[in-house]
Amino acid sequence: MDTKTEKLSLKRQVGLKGAVSLIGGTMIGSGIFMSPQTVLHTIGSPGASLLVWASCGLLVIMASFCYAELGTVIRESGGEYIYILRTSGPVVAFMLIFSSVLFVRPAGVAGISLSFAQYVVAPFYPDCAPPVALVKCVAAVAIVTLATVNCLNVRFAMSVQVFFMVAKVLALAVIIVGGLVMLARGNTENFQDSFVNTNLGVNSIGIAFYQGLWSYDGWNNLNYVTEELKRPEVNLPRAVVIAISLVTGLYLLVNVSYLTVMTPKELMSSSAVAVTWGNKVLGSWGWIMSVAAALSAFGSLNGTFFSGGRVCFVAAREGQMPDILSMAHVHRLTPSPALIFTTVISLVVLIPGDFQSIVNFFSFTAWFFYAITLSGLLYLKIKKPELPRPYRVPIILPILVLIAAIFLVLAPIIDSPQIEYLYVTLFIFSGILIYIPFIHYKLCPGLLTKLTVFLQLFLEVAPVEKNL
């Protein structure tokens, strides 16, 4: 064999159009079709629910601006993981990757796939809830299908993302236009005394934000693939502004449409709010909304896969996950081992999965690490002002988002403690018990070496260099 080995690198194949589609197409998924009824039920009034949706959008826009600066200062893929590794150290970064790989990312995939499956099977069970086993089987098929697509070709995965982005924007446009027509006809009774019965408890506000922010999840996806983004110093901030502004506007108008067509009671009792809306406005064509919601969730699931596999990949490249996960296919240049690993864990999480509990615990864990990431940005601004910053935000912005993140983490615990949040917290910190023997002291390396060699040959993968 030739002693000179040529290392692979992931190509920069994501342009501005793909970047906008990756952010917007992941954000517009199952949430806007599944969360409005829970937000309304938790916060108690239509007016307050619209305020929650607007506030979630504002919070996400501010957070994404902070991430845009981080992405242009630390120009590596991996999102929160790489930012925490560079600012807070390897132990905290491993706690993130441990939680992310074993819960946060798989929970996101499982939650989106469950909502996709619910909308797919809903037309076949018009008068009753579909069997849970059937829903989970359909969800599993969706996960495996998109894992295969993302393992095969980056360009094809991005083409799928762009297609579904267009489809879901059209679907939301149908809902918005239908609602505006009904509003013009004088259907305004649901907006009278719209703040009556508002729940102002800290726990109610926190849970309402959890459900709303689930619909905005994906706002930070572009930071996971910085090394595959063309001209990141330009396209990262531009894509963030375009995509998140578009999504926030669409979400507000869609919720206005829901509340125009349905009474708050009808909205809260609906298991598939888009289908209920479709049946009331489109009549016999109501099934179209079920198809639209399913397509929307499918596109969001694809974006989650595309970015989620990169977190595993970057952590393995930094030596905090098995080496095999840092490799890419020698011909297709996709991080297939990391994608396959994410798929397997997601299927395991799917088995006991319940949509609402997945959303709450996902949001709790995610915002815990968002807070640490934003603390890292403040550290860089104060201690490393000399670092080149093609894009920068005022220091007040990360401070405000950090305060909001701390509130979101503490609100459900302080006002209405649940033992499950303690379990999640213990799970996050249990990563330290894995880090000390296996990462810091590198115990049992020989066991993984033979397995790595076998999988490397079987999967046709090789190590990858950073693409800076």
CSV table of C-alpha atoms in Angstrom, one decimal:
chain,number,residue,atom,x,y,z
A,1,MET,CA,0.0,0.0,0.0
A,2,ASP,CA,1.1,3.6,-0.6
A,3,THR,CA,2.3,5.1,2.6
A,4,LYS,CA,0.8,8.5,1.6
A,5,THR,CA,-2.9,8.5,2.4
A,6,GLU,CA,-5.2,11.2,1.2
A,7,LYS,CA,-7.6,12.5,3.8
A,8,LEU,CA,-11.1,13.3,3.0
A,9,SER,CA,-12.9,16.6,3.7
A,10,LEU,CA,-16.6,17.5,3.5
A,11,LYS,CA,-17.3,19.7,0.6
A,12,ARG,CA,-18.9,23.2,0.9
A,13,GLN,CA,-22.1,22.4,-1.0
A,14,VAL,CA,-24.7,24.4,1.0
A,15,GLY,CA,-25.4,27.9,-0.6
A,16,LEU,CA,-27.7,30.6,0.6
A,17,LYS,CA,-30.9,28.9,-0.8
A,18,GLY,CA,-29.9,25.6,0.8
A,19,ALA,CA,-29.1,27.4,4.1
A,20,VAL,CA,-32.5,29.2,4.2
A,21,SER,CA,-34.2,25.9,3.4
A,22,LEU,CA,-32.2,24.1,6.1
A,23,ILE,CA,-33.2,26.6,8.8
A,24,GLY,CA,-36.8,27.3,7.6
A,25,GLY,CA,-37.5,23.8,6.4
A,26,THR,CA,-36.5,22.3,9.8
A,27,MET,CA,-38.3,24.9,11.8
A,28,ILE,CA,-41.6,24.6,9.9
A,29,GLY,CA,-42.3,21.0,10.8
A,30,SER,CA,-44.7,19.2,13.1
A,31,GLY,CA,-44.8,21.9,15.8
A,32,ILE,CA,-47.1,24.4,14.1
A,33,PHE,CA,-49.5,21.6,13.4
A,34,MET,CA,-49.2,20.0,16.9
A,35,SER,CA,-48.4,22.7,19.5
A,36,PRO,CA,-51.0,25.4,19.1
A,37,GLN,CA,-53.6,23.6,21.1
A,38,THR,CA,-51.2,22.8,23.9
A,39,VAL,CA,-49.9,26.4,24.0
A,40,LEU,CA,-53.5,27.7,24.2
A,41,HIS,CA,-54.5,25.1,26.8
A,42,THR,CA,-51.5,25.9,29.0
A,43,ILE,CA,-51.6,29.7,28.8
A,44,GLY,CA,-55.5,29.9,28.9
A,45,SER,CA,-56.5,32.6,26.4
A,46,PRO,CA,-56.2,33.3,22.6
A,47,GLY,CA,-54.6,36.7,23.1
A,48,ALA,CA,-51.9,35.3,25.5
A,49,SER,CA,-51.2,32.4,23.1
A,50,LEU,CA,-50.5,34.8,20.2
A,51,LEU,CA,-48.2,36.8,22.6
A,52,VAL,CA,-46.4,33.5,23.4
A,53,TRP,CA,-45.9,32.7,19.7
A,54,ALA,CA,-44.6,36.3,19.0
A,55,SER,CA,-42.3,36.2,22.0
A,56,CYS,CA,-40.9,32.8,21.0
A,57,GLY,CA,-40.1,34.2,17.5
A,58,LEU,CA,-38.4,37.3,19.0
A,59,LEU,CA,-36.4,35.1,21.4
A,60,VAL,CA,-35.3,32.8,18.6
A,61,ILE,CA,-34.3,35.7,16.4
A,62,MET,CA,-32.1,37.2,19.1
A,63,ALA,CA,-30.6,33.8,19.9
A,64,SER,CA,-29.8,33.1,16.3
A,65,PHE,CA,-28.1,36.5,15.9
A,66,CYS,CA,-25.8,35.5,18.8
A,67,TYR,CA,-25.2,32.1,17.1
A,68,ALA,CA,-24.3,33.9,13.9
A,69,GLU,CA,-21.5,35.7,15.7
A,70,LEU,CA,-20.3,32.5,17.3
A,71,GLY,CA,-20.4,30.7,13.9
A,72,THR,CA,-18.2,33.4,12.3
A,73,VAL,CA,-15.7,33.5,15.2
A,74,ILE,CA,-15.5,29.7,15.6
A,75,ARG,CA,-15.8,28.5,12.0
A,76,GLU,CA,-16.2,24.8,12.8
A,77,SER,CA,-19.2,22.5,12.4
A,78,GLY,CA,-20.9,21.1,15.5
A,79,GLY,CA,-23.1,24.0,16.9
A,80,GLU,CA,-23.3,24.2,20.7
A,81,TYR,CA,-20.9,21.3,21.1
A,82,ILE,CA,-17.9,23.0,19.4
A,83,TYR,CA,-18.7,26.4,21.0
A,84,ILE,CA,-18.9,24.9,24.5
A,85,LEU,CA,-15.7,22.9,23.9
A,86,ARG,CA,-13.8,26.0,22.9
A,87,THR,CA,-15.1,28.2,25.7
A,88,SER,CA,-16.1,26.0,28.6
A,89,GLY,CA,-13.8,23.0,28.2
A,90,PRO,CA,-14.0,19.3,27.4
A,91,VAL,CA,-16.0,18.2,30.5
A,92,VAL,CA,-19.0,20.4,29.9
A,93,ALA,CA,-18.8,19.7,26.1
A,94,PHE,CA,-18.9,16.0,26.8
A,95,MET,CA,-22.0,16.5,29.1
A,96,LEU,CA,-23.6,18.1,26.1
A,97,ILE,CA,-22.6,15.5,23.6
A,98,PHE,CA,-23.6,12.7,26.0
A,99,SER,CA,-27.1,14.3,26.5
A,100,SER,CA,-27.4,15.3,22.8
A,101,VAL,CA,-26.5,11.9,21.3
A,102,LEU,CA,-28.4,9.8,23.8
A,103,PHE,CA,-31.5,12.0,24.3
A,104,VAL,CA,-31.8,15.5,22.8
A,105,ARG,CA,-31.3,14.8,19.1
A,106,PRO,CA,-33.0,11.3,19.1
A,107,ALA,CA,-35.9,12.9,21.1
A,108,GLY,CA,-36.2,15.6,18.4
A,109,VAL,CA,-36.2,13.0,15.6
A,110,ALA,CA,-38.7,10.8,17.5
A,111,GLY,CA,-41.0,13.7,18.3
A,112,ILE,CA,-41.1,14.9,14.7
A,113,SER,CA,-41.5,11.4,13.3
A,114,LEU,CA,-44.4,10.7,15.6
A,115,SER,CA,-46.2,13.8,14.5
A,116,PHE,CA,-45.5,12.9,10.9
A,117,ALA,CA,-47.0,9.4,11.5
A,118,GLN,CA,-50.1,10.8,13.3
A,119,TYR,CA,-50.9,13.0,10.3
A,120,VAL,CA,-50.3,10.1,7.8
A,121,VAL,CA,-52.7,7.7,9.5
A,122,ALA,CA,-55.2,10.3,10.7
A,123,PRO,CA,-57.4,10.2,7.5
A,124,PHE,CA,-57.8,6.4,7.9
A,125,TYR,CA,-59.2,6.8,11.5
A,126,PRO,CA,-61.6,9.8,11.2
A,127,ASP,CA,-63.7,8.9,14.2
A,128,CYS,CA,-61.1,7.5,16.7
A,129,ALA,CA,-57.5,7.7,17.6
A,130,PRO,CA,-55.2,5.6,15.5
A,131,PRO,CA,-53.4,2.5,17.1
A,132,VAL,CA,-50.2,3.6,18.9
A,133,ALA,CA,-48.3,0.7,17.4
A,134,LEU,CA,-49.2,1.7,13.8
A,135,VAL,CA,-48.2,5.3,14.4
A,136,LYS,CA,-44.8,4.2,15.8
A,137,CYS,CA,-44.2,1.8,12.9
A,138,VAL,CA,-44.9,4.6,10.3
A,139,ALA,CA,-42.6,6.9,12.3
A,140,ALA,CA,-39.9,4.2,12.2
A,141,VAL,CA,-40.2,3.8,8.4
A,142,ALA,CA,-39.8,7.6,8.0
A,143,ILE,CA,-36.7,7.7,10.2
A,144,VAL,CA,-35.0,4.8,8.2
A,145,THR,CA,-36.0,6.3,4.9
A,146,LEU,CA,-34.5,9.7,5.6
A,147,ALA,CA,-31.4,8.2,7.2
A,148,THR,CA,-30.8,6.4,3.9
A,149,VAL,CA,-31.3,9.6,1.9
A,150,ASN,CA,-28.8,11.5,4.0
A,151,CYS,CA,-26.2,8.7,3.9
A,152,LEU,CA,-26.4,8.5,0.1
A,153,ASN,CA,-25.8,12.1,-1.1
A,154,VAL,CA,-25.5,15.6,0.5
A,155,ARG,CA,-26.9,17.3,-2.7
A,156,PHE,CA,-29.9,15.0,-2.8
A,157,ALA,CA,-30.6,15.6,0.9
A,158,MET,CA,-30.5,19.4,0.3
A,159,SER,CA,-32.7,19.0,-2.8
A,160,VAL,CA,-35.3,17.2,-0.6
A,161,GLN,CA,-35.0,20.0,1.9
A,162,VAL,CA,-35.6,22.7,-0.6
A,163,PHE,CA,-38.6,20.8,-2.2
A,164,PHE,CA,-40.3,20.3,1.2
A,165,MET,CA,-39.6,23.9,2.2
A,166,VAL,CA,-41.6,25.1,-0.8
A,167,ALA,CA,-44.4,22.6,-0.1
A,168,LYS,CA,-44.8,23.5,3.5
A,169,VAL,CA,-44.8,27.3,2.9
A,170,LEU,CA,-47.6,26.7,0.3
A,171,ALA,CA,-49.5,24.7,2.9
A,172,LEU,CA,-49.2,27.4,5.5
A,173,ALA,CA,-50.2,30.0,2.8
A,174,VAL,CA,-53.4,28.0,2.2
A,175,ILE,CA,-54.2,28.1,6.0
A,176,ILE,CA,-53.4,31.9,6.2
A,177,VAL,CA,-55.5,32.8,3.1
A,178,GLY,CA,-58.4,30.7,4.3
A,179,GLY,CA,-58.2,32.4,7.7
A,180,LEU,CA,-58.0,35.9,6.3
A,181,VAL,CA,-61.1,35.2,4.1
A,182,MET,CA,-63.0,34.0,7.2
A,183,LEU,CA,-61.8,37.1,9.1
A,184,ALA,CA,-62.9,39.4,6.3
A,185,ARG,CA,-66.4,37.8,6.5
A,186,GLY,CA,-66.6,38.9,10.1
A,187,ASN,CA,-65.5,35.8,12.1
A,188,THR,CA,-64.0,37.8,14.9
A,189,GLU,CA,-65.9,36.6,18.0
A,190,ASN,CA,-62.9,34.5,19.2
A,191,PHE,CA,-60.8,37.6,19.5
A,192,GLN,CA,-63.2,39.4,21.8
A,193,ASP,CA,-62.0,39.6,25.4
A,194,SER,CA,-59.1,37.6,24.1
A,195,PHE,CA,-57.1,37.8,27.4
A,196,VAL,CA,-59.8,36.5,29.7
A,197,ASN,CA,-58.7,33.3,31.7
A,198,THR,CA,-55.0,33.9,31.0
A,199,ASN,CA,-52.8,31.7,33.3
A,200,LEU,CA,-50.0,33.9,34.7
A,201,GLY,CA,-48.3,31.2,36.7
A,202,VAL,CA,-44.5,30.8,36.1
A,203,ASN,CA,-45.0,27.1,35.3
A,204,SER,CA,-47.8,27.8,32.8
A,205,ILE,CA,-45.7,30.5,31.0
A,206,GLY,CA,-42.6,28.2,31.0
A,207,ILE,CA,-44.5,25.2,29.6
A,208,ALA,CA,-46.3,27.3,27.0
A,209,PHE,CA,-42.9,28.6,25.8
A,210,TYR,CA,-41.6,25.0,25.7
A,211,GLN,CA,-44.4,24.0,23.4
A,212,GLY,CA,-44.0,27.2,21.2
A,213,LEU,CA,-40.3,26.9,21.0
A,214,TRP,CA,-40.6,23.3,19.9
A,215,SER,CA,-42.2,24.7,16.7
A,216,TYR,CA,-39.2,27.0,16.3
A,217,ASP,CA,-36.6,24.3,16.9
A,218,GLY,CA,-34.1,24.1,14.1
A,219,TRP,CA,-33.2,27.8,14.2
A,220,ASN,CA,-29.6,26.9,15.1
A,221,ASN,CA,-29.2,24.0,12.5
A,222,LEU,CA,-27.0,25.9,10.2
A,223,ASN,CA,-24.3,26.2,12.9
A,224,TYR,CA,-24.0,22.4,12.9
A,225,VAL,CA,-22.8,22.4,9.2
A,226,THR,CA,-20.6,25.5,9.1
A,227,GLU,CA,-17.8,23.6,7.3
A,228,GLU,CA,-20.2,22.6,4.5
A,229,LEU,CA,-21.6,26.2,4.1
A,230,LYS,CA,-20.3,28.4,1.2
A,231,ARG,CA,-19.0,31.7,2.5
A,232,PRO,CA,-20.2,31.2,6.1
A,233,GLU,CA,-19.2,34.8,7.1
A,234,VAL,CA,-21.8,36.1,4.7
A,235,ASN,CA,-24.4,33.3,4.2
A,236,LEU,CA,-24.8,32.4,7.9
A,237,PRO,CA,-26.2,35.8,9.1
A,238,ARG,CA,-28.2,36.3,5.9
A,239,ALA,CA,-29.8,32.9,6.1
A,240,VAL,CA,-30.7,33.4,9.7
A,241,VAL,CA,-32.4,36.8,9.1
A,242,ILE,CA,-34.4,35.6,6.0
A,243,ALA,CA,-35.5,32.2,7.4
A,244,ILE,CA,-36.5,33.1,11.0
A,245,SER,CA,-38.3,36.3,10.0
A,246,LEU,CA,-40.3,34.4,7.4
A,247,VAL,CA,-41.1,31.6,9.9
A,248,THR,CA,-42.2,33.9,12.7
A,249,GLY,CA,-44.5,35.8,10.4
A,250,LEU,CA,-46.0,32.6,9.0
A,251,TYR,CA,-46.6,31.2,12.5
A,252,LEU,CA,-48.4,34.3,13.8
A,253,LEU,CA,-50.7,34.4,10.8
A,254,VAL,CA,-51.4,30.6,11.0
A,255,ASN,CA,-52.4,30.9,14.6
A,256,VAL,CA,-54.7,33.9,13.8
A,257,SER,CA,-56.2,31.7,11.1
A,258,TYR,CA,-56.7,28.8,13.5
A,259,LEU,CA,-58.4,31.0,16.1
A,260,THR,CA,-60.6,32.6,13.4
A,261,VAL,CA,-62.0,29.3,12.2
A,262,MET,CA,-62.1,27.4,15.5
A,263,THR,CA,-63.3,28.3,18.9
A,264,PRO,CA,-60.6,28.0,21.7
A,265,LYS,CA,-62.5,24.9,22.9
A,266,GLU,CA,-62.4,23.3,19.5
A,267,LEU,CA,-58.7,24.1,19.1
A,268,MET,CA,-57.8,22.7,22.5
A,269,SER,CA,-59.7,19.4,21.9
A,270,SER,CA,-58.2,18.8,18.5
A,271,SER,CA,-55.6,16.1,18.2
A,272,ALA,CA,-54.7,17.2,14.7
A,273,VAL,CA,-55.4,20.9,14.5
A,274,ALA,CA,-54.6,21.3,10.7
A,275,VAL,CA,-57.0,18.5,9.9
A,276,THR,CA,-59.8,20.1,12.0
A,277,TRP,CA,-59.1,23.4,10.3
A,278,GLY,CA,-59.3,21.7,6.9
A,279,ASN,CA,-62.5,20.0,7.6
A,280,LYS,CA,-64.2,23.3,8.7
A,281,VAL,CA,-62.8,25.4,5.8
A,282,LEU,CA,-62.2,23.0,2.9
A,283,GLY,CA,-65.0,20.6,3.6
A,284,SER,CA,-64.5,17.3,1.6
A,285,TRP,CA,-61.0,18.5,0.7
A,286,GLY,CA,-60.0,18.7,4.3
A,287,TRP,CA,-57.7,15.7,3.9
A,288,ILE,CA,-55.3,17.9,1.9
A,289,MET,CA,-54.2,19.5,5.2
A,290,SER,CA,-53.4,16.1,6.6
A,291,VAL,CA,-51.1,15.5,3.6
A,292,ALA,CA,-49.6,19.0,3.9
A,293,ALA,CA,-48.9,18.5,7.7
A,294,ALA,CA,-47.3,15.1,7.0
A,295,LEU,CA,-45.1,16.6,4.2
A,296,SER,CA,-44.1,19.4,6.5
A,297,ALA,CA,-43.0,17.1,9.3
A,298,PHE,CA,-41.1,14.9,6.8
A,299,GLY,CA,-39.1,17.9,5.5
A,300,SER,CA,-38.4,19.0,9.1
A,301,LEU,CA,-37.3,15.4,9.9
A,302,ASN,CA,-34.9,15.5,7.0
A,303,GLY,CA,-33.3,18.8,8.2
A,304,THR,CA,-32.9,17.4,11.7
A,305,PHE,CA,-31.1,14.3,10.4
A,306,PHE,CA,-28.9,16.4,8.2
A,307,SER,CA,-27.6,18.5,11.0
A,308,GLY,CA,-28.0,16.0,13.9
A,309,GLY,CA,-25.5,13.5,12.4
A,310,ARG,CA,-22.9,16.3,12.2
A,311,VAL,CA,-22.9,16.7,16.0
A,312,CYS,CA,-21.8,13.1,16.5
A,313,PHE,CA,-19.3,13.4,13.7
A,314,VAL,CA,-17.6,16.5,15.2
A,315,ALA,CA,-17.5,15.1,18.7
A,316,ALA,CA,-15.8,11.9,17.4
A,317,ARG,CA,-13.3,14.0,15.5
A,318,GLU,CA,-12.5,15.8,18.8
A,319,GLY,CA,-11.9,12.5,20.5
A,320,GLN,CA,-15.0,12.4,22.7
A,321,MET,CA,-16.9,9.7,20.7
A,322,PRO,CA,-15.6,6.5,19.1
A,323,ASP,CA,-13.4,7.2,16.1
A,324,ILE,CA,-15.6,5.4,13.6
A,325,LEU,CA,-18.2,8.2,14.0
A,326,SER,CA,-15.7,10.8,12.8
A,327,MET,CA,-15.4,9.1,9.4
A,328,ALA,CA,-17.1,9.7,6.0
A,329,HIS,CA,-17.9,7.5,3.1
A,330,VAL,CA,-15.0,7.5,0.7
A,331,HIS,CA,-17.1,8.1,-2.4
A,332,ARG,CA,-20.3,9.9,-1.2
A,333,LEU,CA,-18.5,12.1,1.4
A,334,THR,CA,-21.4,11.8,3.9
A,335,PRO,CA,-20.8,11.1,7.6
A,336,SER,CA,-22.7,7.8,7.3
A,337,PRO,CA,-21.5,6.1,10.5
A,338,ALA,CA,-22.7,9.1,12.6
A,339,LEU,CA,-26.0,9.1,10.7
A,340,ILE,CA,-26.5,5.4,11.2
A,341,PHE,CA,-25.7,5.7,14.9
A,342,THR,CA,-28.2,8.6,15.3
A,343,THR,CA,-30.8,6.5,13.5
A,344,VAL,CA,-30.4,3.5,15.9
A,345,ILE,CA,-30.7,5.7,19.0
A,346,SER,CA,-33.7,7.5,17.6
A,347,LEU,CA,-35.5,4.2,17.0
A,348,VAL,CA,-34.8,3.1,20.5
A,349,VAL,CA,-36.2,6.5,21.9
A,350,LEU,CA,-39.2,6.1,19.7
A,351,ILE,CA,-40.3,2.8,21.4
A,352,PRO,CA,-41.6,4.4,24.7
A,353,GLY,CA,-42.0,7.8,23.2
A,354,ASP,CA,-44.9,10.2,24.0
A,355,PHE,CA,-45.1,13.4,22.0
A,356,GLN,CA,-45.9,15.9,24.8
A,357,SER,CA,-43.4,14.6,27.3
A,358,ILE,CA,-40.7,14.4,24.6
A,359,VAL,CA,-41.3,18.1,23.8
A,360,ASN,CA,-41.1,19.3,27.4
A,361,PHE,CA,-38.0,17.3,28.4
A,362,PHE,CA,-36.3,18.1,25.0
A,363,SER,CA,-36.9,21.8,25.5
A,364,PHE,CA,-35.6,21.7,29.1
A,365,THR,CA,-32.4,20.0,28.1
A,366,ALA,CA,-31.8,22.1,25.0
A,367,TRP,CA,-32.2,25.5,26.7
A,368,PHE,CA,-29.9,24.3,29.6
A,369,PHE,CA,-27.1,24.0,27.0
A,370,TYR,CA,-28.2,27.1,25.0
A,371,ALA,CA,-27.6,29.0,28.3
A,372,ILE,CA,-24.1,27.6,28.6
A,373,THR,CA,-23.4,28.4,24.9
A,374,LEU,CA,-24.5,32.0,25.3
A,375,SER,CA,-22.3,32.3,28.4
A,376,GLY,CA,-19.4,31.3,26.1
A,377,LEU,CA,-20.2,34.1,23.7
A,378,LEU,CA,-20.1,36.6,26.6
A,379,TYR,CA,-16.8,35.1,27.6
A,380,LEU,CA,-15.4,35.6,24.1
A,381,LYS,CA,-16.7,39.2,23.9
A,382,ILE,CA,-15.1,40.2,27.2
A,383,LYS,CA,-11.9,38.1,27.3
A,384,LYS,CA,-11.1,37.7,23.6
A,385,PRO,CA,-12.2,41.0,21.9
A,386,GLU,CA,-9.2,40.7,19.5
A,387,LEU,CA,-10.6,37.7,17.7
A,388,PRO,CA,-11.7,38.5,14.1
A,389,ARG,CA,-15.5,38.9,13.9
A,390,PRO,CA,-17.0,39.3,10.4
A,391,TYR,CA,-20.3,39.6,12.2
A,392,ARG,CA,-21.0,40.9,15.7
A,393,VAL,CA,-24.0,41.7,17.9
A,394,PRO,CA,-24.3,44.2,20.8
A,395,ILE,CA,-23.4,42.5,24.2
A,396,ILE,CA,-26.9,43.3,25.5
A,397,LEU,CA,-28.3,40.7,23.1
A,398,PRO,CA,-26.6,37.5,24.5
A,399,ILE,CA,-27.3,38.9,28.1
A,400,LEU,CA,-31.1,39.1,27.3
A,401,VAL,CA,-31.2,35.7,25.7
A,402,LEU,CA,-29.2,34.2,28.6
A,403,ILE,CA,-31.7,35.5,31.1
A,404,ALA,CA,-34.6,34.1,29.0
A,405,ALA,CA,-32.8,30.7,28.8
A,406,ILE,CA,-32.3,30.6,32.6
A,407,PHE,CA,-36.0,31.4,33.1
A,408,LEU,CA,-37.0,28.6,30.7
A,409,VAL,CA,-34.8,26.1,32.6
A,410,LEU,CA,-35.9,27.1,36.1
A,411,ALA,CA,-39.6,28.0,35.5
A,412,PRO,CA,-41.2,24.5,35.4
A,413,ILE,CA,-39.0,23.4,38.4
A,414,ILE,CA,-39.7,26.3,40.7
A,415,ASP,CA,-43.5,26.7,40.2
A,416,SER,CA,-44.5,23.1,39.8
A,417,PRO,CA,-41.6,20.6,40.5
A,418,GLN,CA,-41.8,17.3,38.8
A,419,ILE,CA,-39.5,14.4,39.6
A,420,GLU,CA,-38.9,13.8,35.9
A,421,TYR,CA,-36.9,17.1,35.6
A,422,LEU,CA,-34.6,15.8,38.4
A,423,TYR,CA,-34.1,12.6,36.4
A,424,VAL,CA,-33.2,14.6,33.3
A,425,THR,CA,-30.8,16.8,35.3
A,426,LEU,CA,-29.1,13.7,36.8
A,427,PHE,CA,-28.9,12.2,33.4
A,428,ILE,CA,-27.1,15.3,32.0
A,429,PHE,CA,-24.5,15.3,34.9
A,430,SER,CA,-24.0,11.5,34.7
A,431,GLY,CA,-22.0,12.2,31.6
A,432,ILE,CA,-19.1,13.1,33.9
A,433,LEU,CA,-19.1,9.5,35.2
A,434,ILE,CA,-18.5,8.4,31.6
A,435,TYR,CA,-16.0,11.1,30.8
A,436,ILE,CA,-13.5,10.5,33.6
A,437,PRO,CA,-12.7,6.8,32.9
A,438,PHE,CA,-13.3,6.5,29.1
A,439,ILE,CA,-12.3,9.9,27.7
A,440,HIS,CA,-9.9,11.4,30.3
A,441,TYR,CA,-8.1,8.2,31.2
A,442,LYS,CA,-8.9,6.4,27.9
A,443,LEU,CA,-9.7,3.0,29.3
A,444,CYS,CA,-10.4,0.0,27.1
A,445,PRO,CA,-9.1,1.5,23.8
A,446,GLY,CA,-8.1,-1.9,22.5
A,447,LEU,CA,-11.7,-3.2,22.5
A,448,LEU,CA,-12.8,-0.4,20.1
A,449,THR,CA,-9.8,-0.7,17.7
A,450,LYS,CA,-10.7,-4.0,16.2
A,451,LEU,CA,-14.4,-3.0,15.9
A,452,THR,CA,-13.4,0.3,14.3
A,453,VAL,CA,-11.3,-1.4,11.7
A,454,PHE,CA,-14.0,-3.9,10.9
A,455,LEU,CA,-16.7,-1.2,10.6
A,456,GLN,CA,-14.3,1.1,8.5
A,457,LEU,CA,-13.9,-1.7,6.0
A,458,PHE,CA,-17.6,-2.8,6.1
A,459,LEU,CA,-19.0,0.8,5.7
A,460,GLU,CA,-16.2,2.0,3.3
A,461,VAL,CA,-15.4,5.1,5.4
A,462,ALA,CA,-12.2,7.0,6.2
A,463,PRO,CA,-11.1,9.8,8.5
A,464,VAL,CA,-12.0,13.4,7.6
A,465,GLU,CA,-10.0,16.6,7.9
A,466,LYS,CA,-11.5,19.9,9.1
A,467,ASN,CA,-12.8,22.1,6.4
A,468,LEU,CA,-11.9,25.5,7.6
